[in-house]
Short mmCIF file of C-alpha atoms in Angstrom, two decimals:
data_model
loop_
_atom_site.label_atom_id
_atom_site.label_comp_id
_atom_site.label_asym_id
_atom_site.label_seq_id
_atom_site.Cartn_x
_atom_site.Cartn_y
_atom_site.Cartn_z
CA MET A 1 -0.05 -0.02 -0.02
CA LEU A 2 2.82 2.43 0.91
CA LEU A 3 4.67 1.85 -2.36
CA THR A 4 1.43 2.26 -4.40
CA LEU A 5 0.83 5.70 -2.75
CA ILE A 6 4.47 6.62 -3.23
CA GLN A 7 4.29 5.87 -6.93
CA LYS A 8 1.05 7.86 -7.13
CA GLU A 9 2.73 10.87 -5.38
CA ILE A 10 5.80 10.60 -7.67
CA MET A 11 3.63 10.78 -10.76
CA HIS A 12 1.63 13.68 -9.32
CA HIS A 13 4.87 15.64 -8.93
CA ILE A 14 6.48 14.74 -12.21
CA LEU A 15 3.39 15.94 -14.17
CA SER A 16 3.40 19.30 -12.29
CA ILE A 17 5.01 22.49 -13.39
CA ARG A 18 7.09 22.64 -10.14
CA PHE A 19 9.01 19.49 -11.32
CA VAL A 20 9.82 21.34 -14.59
CA ALA A 21 11.08 24.32 -12.60
CA LEU A 22 13.24 21.97 -10.36
CA LEU A 23 14.65 20.22 -13.43
CA VAL A 24 15.67 23.50 -15.03
CA MET A 25 17.31 24.75 -11.86
CA CYS A 26 19.20 21.52 -11.43
CA ILE A 27 20.34 21.15 -15.06
CA LEU A 28 21.43 24.77 -15.55
CA LEU A 29 22.54 26.10 -12.12
CA ILE A 30 24.56 23.30 -10.48
CA PRO A 31 26.99 22.32 -13.29
CA LEU A 32 27.37 25.88 -14.50
CA THR A 33 28.08 27.27 -11.06
CA LEU A 34 30.69 24.65 -10.27
CA PHE A 35 32.25 25.20 -13.68
CA ILE A 36 32.55 28.94 -13.14
CA ASN A 37 33.72 28.84 -9.57
CA TYR A 38 36.52 26.29 -10.49
CA ARG A 39 37.74 28.78 -13.11
CA ASN A 40 37.69 31.46 -10.48
CA TYR A 41 39.65 29.30 -8.08
CA GLN A 42 42.33 28.61 -10.73
CA GLN A 43 42.75 32.38 -11.19
CA ASP A 44 42.95 32.93 -7.37
CA LEU A 45 45.58 30.27 -7.22
CA VAL A 46 47.68 32.00 -9.88
CA ASP A 47 47.26 35.30 -8.11
CA TYR A 48 48.48 33.79 -4.88
CA GLN A 49 51.54 32.15 -6.53
CA GLU A 50 52.40 35.40 -8.14
CA ALA A 51 52.05 37.30 -4.86
CA VAL A 52 54.32 34.85 -3.09
CA LYS A 53 56.86 35.09 -5.84
CA LEU A 54 56.85 38.82 -5.79
CA ALA A 55 57.24 38.96 -2.13
CA ASN A 56 60.52 36.94 -2.46
CA ILE A 57 60.64 36.18 1.21
CA GLU A 58 63.26 33.46 0.89
CA GLU A 59 65.92 36.07 -0.13
CA THR A 60 64.99 38.83 2.34
CA THR A 61 67.59 39.65 4.90
CA VAL A 62 67.61 42.36 7.65
CA ASN A 63 70.43 43.84 9.72
CA PRO A 64 68.99 44.41 13.29
CA LYS A 65 71.67 46.93 14.04
CA MET A 66 70.52 49.25 11.31
CA PRO A 67 67.43 51.53 11.71
CA LEU A 68 64.10 49.79 10.93
CA GLU A 69 60.84 51.73 10.83
CA PRO A 70 58.19 50.17 13.04
CA GLU A 71 55.66 50.35 10.20
CA ILE A 72 57.85 48.43 7.69
CA GLU A 73 56.48 45.00 6.73
CA VAL A 74 59.49 42.74 6.79
CA SER A 75 57.53 39.64 5.71
CA LYS A 76 54.16 38.47 4.70
CA LEU A 77 52.05 35.40 5.33
CA PHE A 78 49.73 34.92 2.37
CA LEU A 79 46.38 33.07 2.40
CA LYS A 80 46.29 30.18 -0.02
CA PRO A 81 43.04 29.47 -1.70
CA THR A 82 41.48 26.05 -1.21
CA PRO A 83 40.04 23.93 -4.08
CA LEU A 84 36.83 23.28 -2.06
CA SER A 85 35.98 26.92 -2.36
CA VAL A 86 34.21 26.00 -5.67
CA PHE A 87 31.35 24.70 -3.42
CA ALA A 88 31.27 27.61 -0.97
CA LYS A 89 33.31 30.83 -1.08
CA GLY A 90 32.64 31.46 2.66
CA LEU A 91 34.98 33.99 4.11
CA GLY A 92 37.58 33.47 1.31
CA ASP A 93 37.03 36.81 -0.33
CA SER A 94 36.63 38.80 2.85
CA LEU A 95 39.76 37.60 4.67
CA PRO A 96 42.88 39.66 4.13
CA SER A 97 45.00 38.53 1.26
CA TYR A 98 48.09 38.46 3.52
CA LEU A 99 49.24 39.29 7.05
CA GLY A 100 52.13 41.75 7.14
CA MET A 101 54.71 41.46 9.94
CA THR A 102 55.84 44.79 11.40
CA ARG A 103 57.49 45.78 14.72
CA ASN A 104 54.17 47.40 15.68
CA GLY A 105 52.31 44.24 15.13
CA ILE A 106 50.42 42.49 12.33
CA THR A 107 48.95 44.40 9.48
CA GLN A 108 46.27 43.02 7.14
CA GLY A 109 46.38 43.24 3.42
CA ALA A 110 43.40 44.07 1.22
CA PRO A 111 40.87 41.20 0.69
CA SER A 112 40.93 39.46 -2.67
CA THR A 113 37.64 41.34 -3.72
CA PHE A 114 39.59 44.71 -3.30
CA SER A 115 40.82 44.48 -6.95
CA ALA A 116 37.31 43.88 -8.26
CA PRO A 117 34.86 45.19 -5.57
CA PHE A 118 31.77 45.24 -7.88
CA SER A 119 32.06 41.50 -8.47
CA ASP A 120 31.05 40.94 -4.80
CA LEU A 121 28.32 43.53 -4.79
CA LEU A 122 25.47 41.19 -5.47
CA GLY A 123 26.87 38.24 -3.40
CA HIS A 124 28.25 34.84 -4.29
CA LEU A 125 26.67 32.31 -6.62
CA ASP A 126 27.97 29.00 -5.42
CA PHE A 127 26.67 25.59 -4.35
CA LEU A 128 25.96 26.75 -0.73
CA PHE A 129 23.82 29.53 -2.07
CA LEU A 130 21.91 27.18 -4.30
CA ILE A 131 21.14 24.75 -1.50
CA GLY A 132 20.52 27.35 1.25
CA THR A 133 18.39 29.72 -0.86
CA VAL A 134 17.11 28.22 -4.13
CA PHE A 135 16.46 24.61 -3.23
CA SER A 136 14.99 25.42 0.20
CA LEU A 137 12.34 27.46 -1.47
CA LEU A 138 11.70 24.67 -4.04
CA ALA A 139 11.37 22.16 -1.17
CA LEU A 140 8.62 24.31 0.39
CA LEU A 141 6.90 24.61 -3.02
CA PHE A 142 6.95 20.82 -3.16
CA THR A 143 5.12 20.34 0.20
CA PHE A 144 3.00 23.46 0.91
CA ASP A 145 -0.19 21.81 -0.51
CA ALA A 146 0.60 18.19 0.45
CA VAL A 147 -2.35 18.10 2.88
CA ALA A 148 -3.90 21.54 2.55
CA GLY A 149 -4.42 21.13 -1.17
CA GLU A 150 -6.18 17.74 -0.98
CA ARG A 151 -8.14 18.97 2.12
CA GLU A 152 -9.31 21.99 0.17
CA VAL A 153 -10.62 19.96 -2.92
CA GLY A 154 -12.11 17.27 -0.77
CA THR A 155 -9.87 14.31 -1.94
CA LEU A 156 -8.38 13.93 1.56
CA ARG A 157 -11.69 13.02 3.02
CA VAL A 158 -12.44 10.50 0.32
CA THR A 159 -8.97 8.89 0.62
CA LEU A 160 -9.07 8.59 4.42
CA ALA A 161 -12.57 7.16 4.22
CA ASN A 162 -10.91 3.93 3.10
CA PRO A 163 -9.07 1.71 5.54
CA LEU A 164 -5.86 3.64 5.13
CA PRO A 165 -3.78 4.50 8.14
CA ARG A 166 -2.96 8.22 8.27
CA ASP A 167 0.65 7.71 9.01
CA ILE A 168 0.94 5.66 5.75
CA PHE A 169 -0.71 8.48 3.85
CA LEU A 170 1.56 11.15 5.18
CA TRP A 171 4.68 9.11 4.77
CA SER A 172 3.84 8.58 1.12
CA LYS A 173 3.57 12.34 0.72
CA LEU A 174 6.88 12.94 2.35
CA ILE A 175 8.86 10.06 0.69
CA GLY A 176 7.34 10.44 -2.79
CA GLY A 177 7.90 14.27 -2.98
CA TYR A 178 11.46 13.86 -1.47
CA LEU A 179 12.42 11.16 -4.00
CA VAL A 180 11.20 13.35 -6.91
CA PHE A 181 13.09 16.26 -5.55
CA VAL A 182 16.55 14.63 -4.73
CA VAL A 183 16.95 12.44 -7.85
CA PRO A 184 17.31 15.33 -10.29
CA PHE A 185 19.42 17.08 -7.71
CA LEU A 186 21.80 14.22 -7.35
CA VAL A 187 21.98 13.52 -11.04
CA SER A 188 22.87 17.16 -11.83
CA LEU A 189 25.34 17.27 -9.05
CA LEU A 190 27.09 14.13 -10.33
CA PHE A 191 27.26 15.78 -13.81
CA GLY A 192 28.71 18.91 -12.19
CA LEU A 193 31.35 16.87 -10.50
CA LEU A 194 32.29 15.26 -13.76
CA VAL A 195 32.79 18.65 -15.17
CA LEU A 196 34.96 19.61 -12.25
CA VAL A 197 37.07 16.50 -12.73
CA TRP A 198 37.34 17.23 -16.49
CA GLN A 199 38.72 20.64 -15.56
CA GLY A 200 41.30 19.12 -13.21
CA PHE A 201 39.57 19.30 -9.79
CA PRO A 202 41.31 16.79 -7.42
CA LEU A 203 38.20 14.94 -6.46
CA GLY A 204 39.97 11.68 -5.79
CA GLU A 205 42.25 13.06 -3.15
CA SER A 206 41.82 11.69 0.32
CA GLU A 207 41.17 15.11 1.83
CA ILE A 208 38.73 16.09 -0.93
CA PHE A 209 36.34 13.23 -1.72
CA PRO A 210 35.15 12.56 1.84
CA ARG A 211 34.38 16.26 2.40
CA VAL A 212 32.49 16.43 -0.94
CA LEU A 213 30.55 13.32 0.11
CA SER A 214 29.84 14.84 3.54
CA LEU A 215 28.64 18.07 1.85
CA ILE A 216 26.12 16.11 -0.31
CA LEU A 217 24.82 14.34 2.88
CA VAL A 218 24.35 17.60 4.66
CA SER A 219 22.61 19.15 1.74
CA LEU A 220 20.07 16.25 1.62
CA LEU A 221 19.57 16.74 5.35
CA TYR A 222 18.86 20.45 4.87
CA ILE A 223 16.38 19.77 2.17
CA ALA A 224 14.70 17.23 4.39
CA VAL A 225 14.25 19.97 7.00
CA PHE A 226 12.41 22.22 4.62
CA PHE A 227 10.26 19.36 3.46
CA ALA A 228 9.30 18.90 7.13
CA ILE A 229 8.67 22.66 7.49
CA GLY A 230 6.32 22.66 4.42
CA THR A 231 4.55 19.59 5.64
CA VAL A 232 3.90 21.16 9.06
CA ILE A 233 2.35 24.29 7.56
CA SER A 234 0.22 22.14 5.18
CA THR A 235 -1.24 20.19 7.97
CA TYR A 236 -2.15 23.23 9.97
CA LEU A 237 -3.87 25.19 7.23
CA ASP A 238 -6.98 24.47 5.18
CA SER A 239 -6.25 26.51 2.06
CA ALA A 240 -3.38 25.91 -0.25
CA LYS A 241 -3.23 29.60 -1.23
CA THR A 242 -2.87 30.56 2.47
CA ALA A 243 -0.24 27.83 2.92
CA LEU A 244 1.72 29.26 -0.07
CA ILE A 245 1.72 32.73 1.46
CA VAL A 246 2.79 31.46 4.84
CA VAL A 247 5.64 29.23 3.51
CA PHE A 248 7.01 32.09 1.42
CA THR A 249 6.89 34.46 4.35
CA LEU A 250 8.59 31.94 6.57
CA TRP A 251 11.16 31.24 3.98
CA VAL A 252 12.10 34.97 3.75
CA PHE A 253 12.51 35.23 7.53
CA ALA A 254 14.28 31.88 7.93
CA VAL A 255 16.73 32.17 4.99
CA LEU A 256 17.19 35.89 4.17
CA ILE A 257 16.48 37.81 7.44
CA THR A 258 17.13 35.94 10.64
CA PRO A 259 20.72 34.84 9.99
CA ARG A 260 21.74 38.43 9.31
CA VAL A 261 19.75 39.92 12.20
CA GLY A 262 21.59 37.68 14.60
CA PHE A 263 25.02 39.34 13.95
CA LEU A 264 23.44 42.86 13.76
CA THR A 265 22.06 42.30 17.20
CA ALA A 266 25.41 40.85 18.45
CA LYS A 267 27.08 44.17 17.43
CA LEU A 268 24.69 46.04 19.76
CA ILE A 269 24.94 43.53 22.62
CA ALA A 270 28.73 42.93 22.46
CA PRO A 271 30.42 45.88 20.59
CA THR A 272 34.13 45.60 19.75
CA ARG A 273 36.94 47.49 18.09
CA THR A 274 38.42 46.86 14.66
CA SER A 275 41.75 45.28 14.02
CA GLN A 276 43.04 48.47 12.40
CA SER A 277 42.20 50.59 15.56
CA VAL A 278 44.08 48.14 17.65
CA TYR A 279 47.04 48.44 15.35
CA MET A 280 46.84 52.27 15.49
CA GLU A 281 46.80 52.10 19.35
CA LYS A 282 49.95 50.03 19.32
CA LYS A 283 51.57 52.55 16.95
CA ALA A 284 50.66 55.38 19.27
CA MET A 285 52.08 53.51 22.22
CA ARG A 286 55.39 52.85 20.42
CA ASP A 287 55.62 56.52 19.39
CA ASP A 288 55.10 57.64 22.91
CA LEU A 289 57.64 55.24 24.34
CA ASP A 290 60.11 56.17 21.65
CA ALA A 291 59.69 59.89 22.46
CA ALA A 292 60.18 59.11 26.17
CA LEU A 293 63.26 57.02 25.37
CA GLN A 294 64.77 59.83 23.27
CA GLU A 295 64.24 62.26 26.07
CA GLU A 296 66.01 59.96 28.53
CA LYS A 297 68.82 59.65 25.99
CA MET A 298 69.12 63.45 25.69
CA LYS A 299 69.39 63.68 29.43
CA ILE A 300 72.19 61.17 29.61
CA ILE A 301 74.09 63.01 26.83
CA MET A 302 73.78 66.32 28.62
CA GLU A 303 75.09 64.70 31.81
CA THR A 304 78.24 63.39 30.10
CA PRO A 305 81.37 65.36 30.07
CA ALA A 306 82.11 67.02 26.68
CA GLU A 307 84.40 69.53 25.14
CA GLU A 308 83.05 72.87 23.98
CA MET A 309 84.09 74.34 20.64
CA SER A 310 83.31 77.81 19.43
CA GLU A 311 82.96 78.19 15.69
CA ALA A 312 81.60 81.32 13.92
CA GLY A 313 80.23 82.62 17.15
CA HIS A 314 78.47 79.32 18.08
CA VAL A 315 79.18 77.06 20.95
CA ALA A 316 78.76 73.29 20.41
CA ARG A 317 79.23 70.23 22.51
CA VAL A 318 81.62 67.72 21.07
CA ILE A 319 81.35 64.20 22.48
CA ALA A 320 84.06 61.68 21.92
CA GLY A 321 83.37 58.33 20.32
CA ASP A 322 84.15 56.26 23.46
CA VAL A 323 81.77 58.58 25.38
CA LEU A 324 79.02 57.71 22.91
CA ASN A 325 79.69 54.10 23.44
CA GLU A 326 79.23 54.73 27.18
CA VAL A 327 75.89 56.44 26.45
CA ASP A 328 74.70 53.43 24.45
CA GLU A 329 75.67 51.10 27.27
CA ARG A 330 73.60 53.24 29.74
CA MET A 331 70.73 53.19 27.20
CA LYS A 332 70.58 49.43 26.79
CA PRO A 333 68.78 48.57 30.10
CA LEU A 334 66.34 51.47 29.34
CA GLU A 335 65.77 50.24 25.86
CA GLU A 336 65.04 46.73 27.30
CA GLU A 337 62.71 48.14 29.96
CA TYR A 338 60.75 50.23 27.35
CA ARG A 339 60.62 47.27 24.93
CA GLN A 340 59.18 45.04 27.72
CA GLU A 341 56.70 47.72 28.67
CA PHE A 342 55.54 48.08 25.07
CA GLN A 343 55.20 44.27 24.65
CA GLU A 344 53.16 44.05 27.83
CA GLN A 345 50.73 46.78 26.71
CA ALA A 346 50.53 45.34 23.18
CA ASP A 347 49.76 41.82 24.54
CA LYS A 348 47.07 43.29 26.77
CA LEU A 349 45.47 45.11 23.71
CA ASP A 350 45.59 41.83 21.75
CA ARG A 351 44.04 39.83 24.53
CA ASP A 352 41.20 42.37 25.08
CA TYR A 353 40.57 42.55 21.35
CA LYS A 354 40.42 38.77 21.01
CA ARG A 355 38.07 38.45 23.98
CA GLU A 356 35.70 41.09 22.66
CA THR A 357 35.72 39.60 19.10
CA ALA A 358 35.16 36.09 20.36
CA GLN A 359 32.27 37.25 22.54
CA GLN A 360 30.66 39.09 19.70
CA GLN A 361 31.01 36.20 17.38
CA GLN A 362 29.63 33.69 19.91
CA VAL A 363 26.58 35.92 20.56
CA GLY A 364 26.01 36.28 16.80
CA GLU A 365 26.26 32.58 16.11
CA THR A 366 23.92 31.62 18.93
CA LEU A 367 21.21 34.16 17.78
CA SER A 368 21.54 33.13 14.15
CA ARG A 369 21.24 29.44 14.85
CA ILE A 370 17.53 30.00 15.36
CA THR A 371 17.05 28.92 11.68
CA PRO A 372 18.56 25.83 10.07
CA THR A 373 20.03 28.01 7.24
CA SER A 374 22.74 29.33 9.59
CA SER A 375 23.66 25.79 10.78
CA LEU A 376 23.93 24.77 7.10
CA ILE A 377 26.25 27.73 6.37
CA TYR A 378 28.52 27.11 9.36
CA LEU A 379 28.77 23.37 8.69
CA THR A 380 29.27 23.73 4.92
CA THR A 381 32.02 26.38 5.19
CA ASN A 382 33.74 24.31 7.74
CA LEU A 383 33.56 21.26 5.53
CA THR A 384 35.03 23.34 2.47
CA GLN A 385 37.61 24.97 4.64
CA THR A 386 36.38 28.43 3.93
CA GLY A 387 34.60 29.28 7.21
CA LYS A 388 35.42 30.25 10.80
CA ARG A 389 37.88 27.38 11.36
CA LYS A 390 39.95 28.50 8.33
CA MET A 391 39.89 32.07 9.56
CA ASN A 392 41.02 31.08 13.07
CA ASN A 393 43.87 28.92 11.64
CA TYR A 394 44.99 31.74 9.46
CA PHE A 395 45.27 34.33 12.20
CA GLN A 396 46.76 31.81 14.68
CA ALA A 397 49.49 31.08 12.00
CA GLY A 398 50.02 34.83 11.63
CA GLU A 399 50.59 35.16 15.45
CA ARG A 400 52.93 32.21 15.44
CA TYR A 401 54.91 33.80 12.71
CA TYR A 402 55.10 37.11 14.40
CA ASP A 403 56.39 35.50 17.63
CA MET A 404 59.07 33.77 15.55
CA LEU A 405 60.16 37.05 13.95
CA ASP A 406 60.09 38.84 17.28
CA THR A 407 62.46 36.29 18.71
CA ASP A 408 64.78 36.23 15.77
CA LEU A 409 64.71 39.96 14.67
CA PHE A 410 62.36 42.41 16.32
CA SER A 411 63.80 41.90 19.83
CA LYS A 412 67.40 42.48 18.66
CA ILE A 413 66.81 45.88 17.01
CA VAL A 414 68.35 48.83 18.76
CA ASP A 415 66.62 52.13 17.94
CA HIS A 416 68.73 54.65 19.89
CA ALA A 417 72.29 53.50 19.38
CA SER A 418 74.63 56.43 18.69
CA MET A 419 77.31 54.37 17.02
CA ARG A 420 76.31 51.22 14.98
CA MET A 421 79.17 48.98 14.65
CA TYR A 422 78.27 45.75 13.00
CA ASN A 423 79.81 42.78 11.20
CA PRO A 424 77.88 41.87 8.01
CA ALA A 425 79.11 38.28 8.22
CA THR A 426 77.49 37.68 11.61
CA ASP A 427 74.86 40.38 12.15
CA ILE A 428 72.68 39.77 9.10
CA VAL A 429 69.38 38.02 10.00
CA LYS A 430 67.60 35.92 7.29
CA ILE A 431 63.86 36.18 7.49
CA THR A 432 62.23 33.12 8.80
CA GLN A 433 59.79 31.44 6.35
CA PRO A 434 56.09 31.70 7.28
CA PRO A 435 54.67 28.52 8.96
CA PRO A 436 52.11 26.51 6.98
CA LEU A 437 48.47 26.82 7.99
CA THR A 438 47.15 23.99 9.98
CA THR A 439 44.38 22.04 8.41
CA THR A 440 41.50 20.56 10.31
CA THR A 441 40.71 16.84 9.67
CA LEU A 442 37.25 15.72 8.72
CA GLY A 443 36.71 14.13 12.04
CA GLU A 444 37.76 17.22 13.92
CA THR A 445 35.55 19.29 11.51
CA PHE A 446 32.49 17.23 12.54
CA ARG A 447 33.40 17.36 16.26
CA GLN A 448 33.72 21.15 16.06
CA SER A 449 30.46 21.45 14.13
CA ALA A 450 28.61 18.95 16.24
CA VAL A 451 26.09 21.54 17.30
CA ASP A 452 25.12 22.38 13.71
CA VAL A 453 24.80 18.70 12.78
CA LEU A 454 22.50 18.03 15.78
CA LEU A 455 20.55 21.20 15.15
CA LEU A 456 19.80 20.06 11.51
CA CYS A 457 18.86 16.57 12.78
CA PHE A 458 16.69 18.12 15.59
CA PHE A 459 14.80 20.36 13.10
CA ALA A 460 14.14 17.50 10.73
CA VAL A 461 12.93 15.00 13.41
CA THR A 462 10.97 17.52 15.49
CA LEU A 463 9.20 19.15 12.68
CA THR A 464 8.29 15.79 11.12
CA THR A 465 6.92 14.64 14.45
CA VAL A 466 4.84 17.85 14.77
CA ALA A 467 3.44 17.25 11.30
CA PHE A 468 2.35 13.68 12.15
CA LEU A 469 0.86 14.57 15.46
CA LYS A 470 -1.17 17.35 13.97
CA PHE A 471 -2.24 15.16 11.04
CA PHE A 472 -3.39 12.40 13.43
CA ARG A 473 -5.63 14.90 15.31
CA LEU A 474 -6.88 16.61 12.16
CA ASP A 475 -10.56 16.88 11.73
CA ILE A 476 -11.21 15.98 8.12
#
């Protein structure tokens, strides 16, 4: 009986205009989007390789006994694009293209969209957008009249007048509609993957294929959530037209508005500074300490014995070279004291900024997870290595690199030495190579994204249960 009803439901959907719309969306959008995004990834990879080559970090050397301006970038850590960005751009275009290492701290290069800002004006068209926005709406259109439509025309009363259990009837609606929906989706996705492989996409790599497979399973789960939402609305309403208006309104709030409102609210609840303002505070602190250190040096110089010379009516203090060396020796502990003071204040600024940023992000994520769309975005971008985990790994690598340069170079620079005697053979410091970005394994990704996985499962199970409970009590 269940199979017969499922076949009837499948034929009903296949002969409808909504199936034609689904088929067109799948055939045109999925392969074309994957094709275009892989071409964009190849161009991003070329730009990254050219930027690294131009930086020429391997051949850079610095003499710590020569003056070095605090704002000079002695090295850069570049962000390498990931091939999985063809499925979800995520934060890839908004993250800085590189992290510059200066004595004042870490500067951020322009994002990759800076060279073509209008290309990002209307948003990204990628696989994540298709699943989260387009196919979620299509899923609602497949289910909004599952019960309300038959109830409105009177066929539901005739059908249930026969010895047919209500749960079998509703399961046939859900399973039949879902099969009609996912088969064209999976076929078009398979074709899109073949197009990617033809272009050179490394689908067979051990780090790529499991993530793509996980991405497909997550997409099917997300579609199931919206099938459950549409079914719930259909069981609570008597009119198909009313159900259509309600599902569209709910889709607008769930997909387009609520995920964005969460972070807007977080900015009001937990405001924070920008990274540029933190950098400018560090610069101002160093300038103040340098001015104070220069004042101390002038006091020491004025206290040292010196010969006076009169030339053209002017009196000048003449300090011998050995006396200057003595001044430098007296300045060394002051330099170390001021450097330590700057480091402590800079570390405190960084800690405060990280705490404020983490708090704001946590509040925004929590508020946005009211809808399944946010969970899909967080989970998908983590799977494709273009989300929050990639951002954290990127900035943590920049901090590790800065600590390495601070130990090897920045801490050895003397700003206020009067006489700079150095040996090129021993004093030249070669810039340390940037450390590689750590990658999160698939198992770690799912452990870190367990909340989003559980939320999607919770939405699917809970909403389906609500639909069945309401349908069992429905007065036909």
